[in-house]
Amino acid sequence: VMSFVGPVSRLGGRLVRPHDLELSLEPNGDGGEEGVVRRVVHLGFEVRVEVELANGSDCWAQVTRDEVDELELEPGARVYVRPRRERVFS
């Protein structure tokens, strides 16, 4: 159902909307998964960050330009991905 409503990323067996994902440079211990940035696509004021997770699966997060600049995200950067909110769907 989630994919019918809009784009989703799979994170730890859960479906999460890309704008509900948070990226950080340090492990956050709250269910975050380690990954490597594969691509950064600027789409107006939003940015799509494509990440290959340590388990080999892919996900993408939709973040702001400010977040990308603050984290200095570019391909090859190691990041940790976790849901921003507890609103996830199985």
Coordinates of N, CA and C in Angstrom, one line a residue:
V1 N 0.8 -1.2 0.0 CA 0.0 0.0 0.0 C 0.9 1.3 0.0
M2 N 2.0 1.2 0.8 CA 2.8 2.4 0.9 C 3.3 2.8 -0.5
S3 N 3.8 1.9 -1.3 CA 4.3 2.2 -2.6 C 3.3 2.7 -3.5
F4 N 2.0 2.4 -3.3 CA 0.9 2.9 -4.1 C 0.7 4.4 -3.8
V5 N 0.9 4.8 -2.5 CA 0.7 6.2 -2.1 C 1.9 7.1 -2.5
G6 N 3.0 6.5 -2.6 CA 4.2 7.3 -3.0 C 5.5 6.5 -2.8
P7 N 6.6 7.1 -3.0 CA 7.9 6.4 -2.9 C 8.2 6.0 -1.5
V8 N 8.9 4.8 -1.4 CA 9.3 4.3 -0.1 C 10.7 3.8 -0.2
S9 N 11.4 3.7 1.0 CA 12.7 3.1 1.1 C 12.5 1.9 2.1
R10 N 13.2 0.9 1.9 CA 13.2 -0.2 2.8 C 14.4 -0.1 3.7
L11 N 14.1 -0.1 5.0 CA 15.2 0.1 6.0 C 14.9 -1.0 7.1
G12 N 15.8 -1.9 7.2 CA 15.6 -3.0 8.3 C 14.3 -3.7 8.2
G13 N 13.9 -4.0 7.0 CA 12.7 -4.8 6.8 C 11.4 -3.9 6.9
R14 N 11.6 -2.6 7.1 CA 10.4 -1.7 7.2 C 10.4 -0.8 6.0
L15 N 9.2 -0.3 5.7 CA 9.0 0.6 4.6 C 8.9 2.0 5.2
V16 N 9.8 2.9 4.8 CA 9.8 4.3 5.3 C 9.8 5.3 4.2
R17 N 9.0 6.3 4.3 CA 9.1 7.3 3.3 C 10.4 8.0 3.3
P18 N 11.0 8.4 2.1 CA 12.3 9.0 2.0 C 12.4 10.3 2.8
H19 N 11.4 11.1 2.9 CA 11.5 12.3 3.7 C 11.4 12.1 5.2
D20 N 11.1 10.8 5.6 CA 11.1 10.4 7.0 C 12.4 9.8 7.5
L21 N 13.4 9.8 6.6 CA 14.7 9.2 7.0 C 15.7 10.4 7.4
E22 N 16.5 10.1 8.4 CA 17.5 11.0 8.9 C 18.9 10.4 8.6
L23 N 19.8 11.3 8.1 CA 21.2 10.9 7.9 C 22.1 11.5 8.9
S24 N 23.0 10.8 9.4 CA 24.0 11.4 10.3 C 25.4 10.8 10.0
L25 N 26.4 11.4 10.5 CA 27.8 11.0 10.3 C 28.3 10.0 11.4
E26 N 27.5 10.0 12.5 CA 27.9 9.2 13.7 C 26.8 8.2 13.9
P27 N 27.1 7.0 14.5 CA 26.1 6.0 14.8 C 25.1 6.6 15.9
N28 N 23.9 6.4 15.7 CA 22.9 7.0 16.6 C 22.3 6.0 17.6
G29 N 22.5 4.8 17.4 CA 22.1 3.7 18.3 C 20.6 3.5 18.4
D30 N 19.8 4.2 17.6 CA 18.3 4.0 17.6 C 17.8 3.3 16.4
G31 N 18.4 2.2 16.1 CA 18.0 1.5 14.9 C 18.5 2.0 13.6
G32 N 19.6 2.8 13.7 CA 20.2 3.3 12.5 C 21.0 2.2 11.8
E33 N 21.1 2.4 10.5 CA 21.9 1.4 9.7 C 23.1 2.1 9.0
E34 N 24.2 1.5 9.0 CA 25.4 2.1 8.3 C 25.3 2.0 6.8
G35 N 25.8 3.0 6.1 CA 25.8 2.9 4.6 C 26.8 3.8 4.0
V36 N 26.9 3.8 2.7 CA 27.8 4.7 1.9 C 26.9 5.4 0.9
V37 N 27.1 6.7 0.8 CA 26.4 7.6 -0.1 C 26.9 7.2 -1.5
R38 N 26.0 6.8 -2.4 CA 26.3 6.5 -3.8 C 26.1 7.7 -4.7
R39 N 25.1 8.5 -4.4 CA 24.7 9.6 -5.3 C 24.0 10.6 -4.6
V40 N 24.2 11.9 -5.0 CA 23.5 13.0 -4.4 C 22.9 13.8 -5.6
V41 N 21.6 13.9 -5.6 CA 20.9 14.6 -6.7 C 20.1 15.8 -6.1
H42 N 20.5 17.0 -6.6 CA 19.8 18.2 -6.2 C 18.6 18.4 -7.0
L43 N 17.5 18.6 -6.3 CA 16.2 18.7 -6.9 C 15.5 20.0 -6.3
G44 N 15.9 21.1 -6.8 CA 15.4 22.4 -6.2 C 15.9 22.6 -4.8
F45 N 15.0 22.8 -3.9 CA 15.4 23.0 -2.5 C 15.6 21.7 -1.7
E46 N 15.2 20.6 -2.3 CA 15.4 19.3 -1.7 C 16.5 18.5 -2.4
V47 N 17.0 17.5 -1.7 CA 18.1 16.7 -2.3 C 17.8 15.3 -2.0
R48 N 18.0 14.5 -3.1 CA 17.8 13.0 -3.0 C 19.2 12.4 -2.7
V49 N 19.4 11.7 -1.6 CA 20.7 11.1 -1.3 C 20.5 9.5 -1.4
E50 N 21.1 8.9 -2.3 CA 21.0 7.5 -2.5 C 22.1 6.8 -1.7
V51 N 21.8 5.8 -0.9 CA 22.7 5.2 0.0 C 22.7 3.7 -0.2
E52 N 23.9 3.1 -0.2 CA 24.0 1.6 -0.2 C 24.2 1.2 1.2
L53 N 23.3 0.4 1.8 CA 23.5 0.0 3.2 C 24.5 -1.1 3.3
A54 N 25.0 -1.3 4.5 CA 26.0 -2.3 4.8 C 25.6 -3.7 4.4
N55 N 24.3 -4.0 4.4 CA 23.7 -5.3 4.1 C 23.6 -5.5 2.6
G56 N 24.0 -4.5 1.8 CA 23.9 -4.5 0.3 C 22.7 -4.0 -0.3
S57 N 21.7 -3.7 0.5 CA 20.5 -3.1 -0.1 C 20.6 -1.6 -0.3
D58 N 19.7 -1.0 -1.0 CA 19.8 0.4 -1.3 C 18.6 1.1 -0.7
C59 N 18.8 2.4 -0.3 CA 17.6 3.2 0.1 C 18.0 4.6 -0.3
W60 N 17.0 5.5 -0.2 CA 17.3 6.9 -0.5 C 16.5 7.8 0.5
A61 N 17.1 8.9 0.8 CA 16.6 9.8 1.7 C 16.4 11.1 1.0
Q62 N 15.3 11.8 1.3 CA 15.0 13.2 0.8 C 15.3 14.2 1.9
V63 N 16.3 15.0 1.7 CA 16.7 15.9 2.8 C 16.8 17.3 2.2
T64 N 17.1 18.3 3.0 CA 17.3 19.7 2.5 C 18.7 19.9 2.1
R65 N 18.9 21.0 1.3 CA 20.2 21.4 0.9 C 21.1 21.8 2.1
D66 N 20.4 22.4 3.1 CA 21.2 22.7 4.3 C 21.7 21.5 5.0
E67 N 20.9 20.4 5.1 CA 21.4 19.2 5.7 C 22.6 18.6 4.9
V68 N 22.5 18.6 3.6 CA 23.6 18.1 2.8 C 24.9 18.9 3.0
D69 N 24.7 20.2 3.0 CA 25.9 21.1 3.3 C 26.5 20.9 4.6
E70 N 25.6 20.8 5.7 CA 26.1 20.6 7.0 C 26.8 19.3 7.2
L71 N 26.3 18.2 6.6 CA 27.0 16.9 6.7 C 28.1 16.7 5.7
E72 N 28.2 17.7 4.7 CA 29.2 17.6 3.7 C 29.1 16.3 2.9
L73 N 27.8 16.0 2.5 CA 27.6 14.7 1.9 C 28.0 14.7 0.4
E74 N 28.7 13.7 0.0 CA 29.1 13.4 -1.3 C 29.3 11.9 -1.5
P75 N 29.3 11.5 -2.8 CA 29.5 10.0 -3.0 C 30.8 9.5 -2.3
G76 N 30.6 8.4 -1.6 CA 31.7 7.7 -0.9 C 31.6 8.0 0.6
A77 N 30.9 9.0 1.0 CA 30.8 9.4 2.4 C 30.1 8.3 3.2
R78 N 30.6 7.9 4.4 CA 29.9 7.0 5.3 C 28.9 7.7 6.1
V79 N 27.6 7.1 6.1 CA 26.5 7.7 6.8 C 25.8 6.7 7.6
Y80 N 24.9 7.1 8.5 CA 24.0 6.3 9.3 C 22.6 6.7 9.0
V81 N 21.8 5.8 8.7 CA 20.4 6.1 8.3 C 19.4 5.6 9.3
R82 N 18.4 6.4 9.7 CA 17.4 5.9 10.6 C 16.1 6.7 10.4
P83 N 15.0 6.1 10.8 CA 13.7 6.8 10.6 C 13.7 8.1 11.5
R84 N 13.3 9.2 11.0 CA 13.1 10.4 11.9 C 12.0 10.2 12.9
R85 N 11.0 9.6 12.4 CA 9.8 9.4 13.3 C 9.6 7.9 13.4
E86 N 8.8 7.6 14.4 CA 8.4 6.2 14.6 C 7.3 5.7 13.7
R87 N 6.9 6.6 12.8 CA 5.8 6.2 11.8 C 6.4 5.4 10.7
V88 N 6.5 4.1 10.8 CA 7.0 3.3 9.8 C 6.0 2.2 9.5
F89 N 6.1 1.6 8.3 CA 5.1 0.7 7.9 C 5.7 -0.6 7.5
S90 N 5.1 -1.7 7.9 CA 5.7 -3.1 7.6 C 5.0 -3.6 6.4

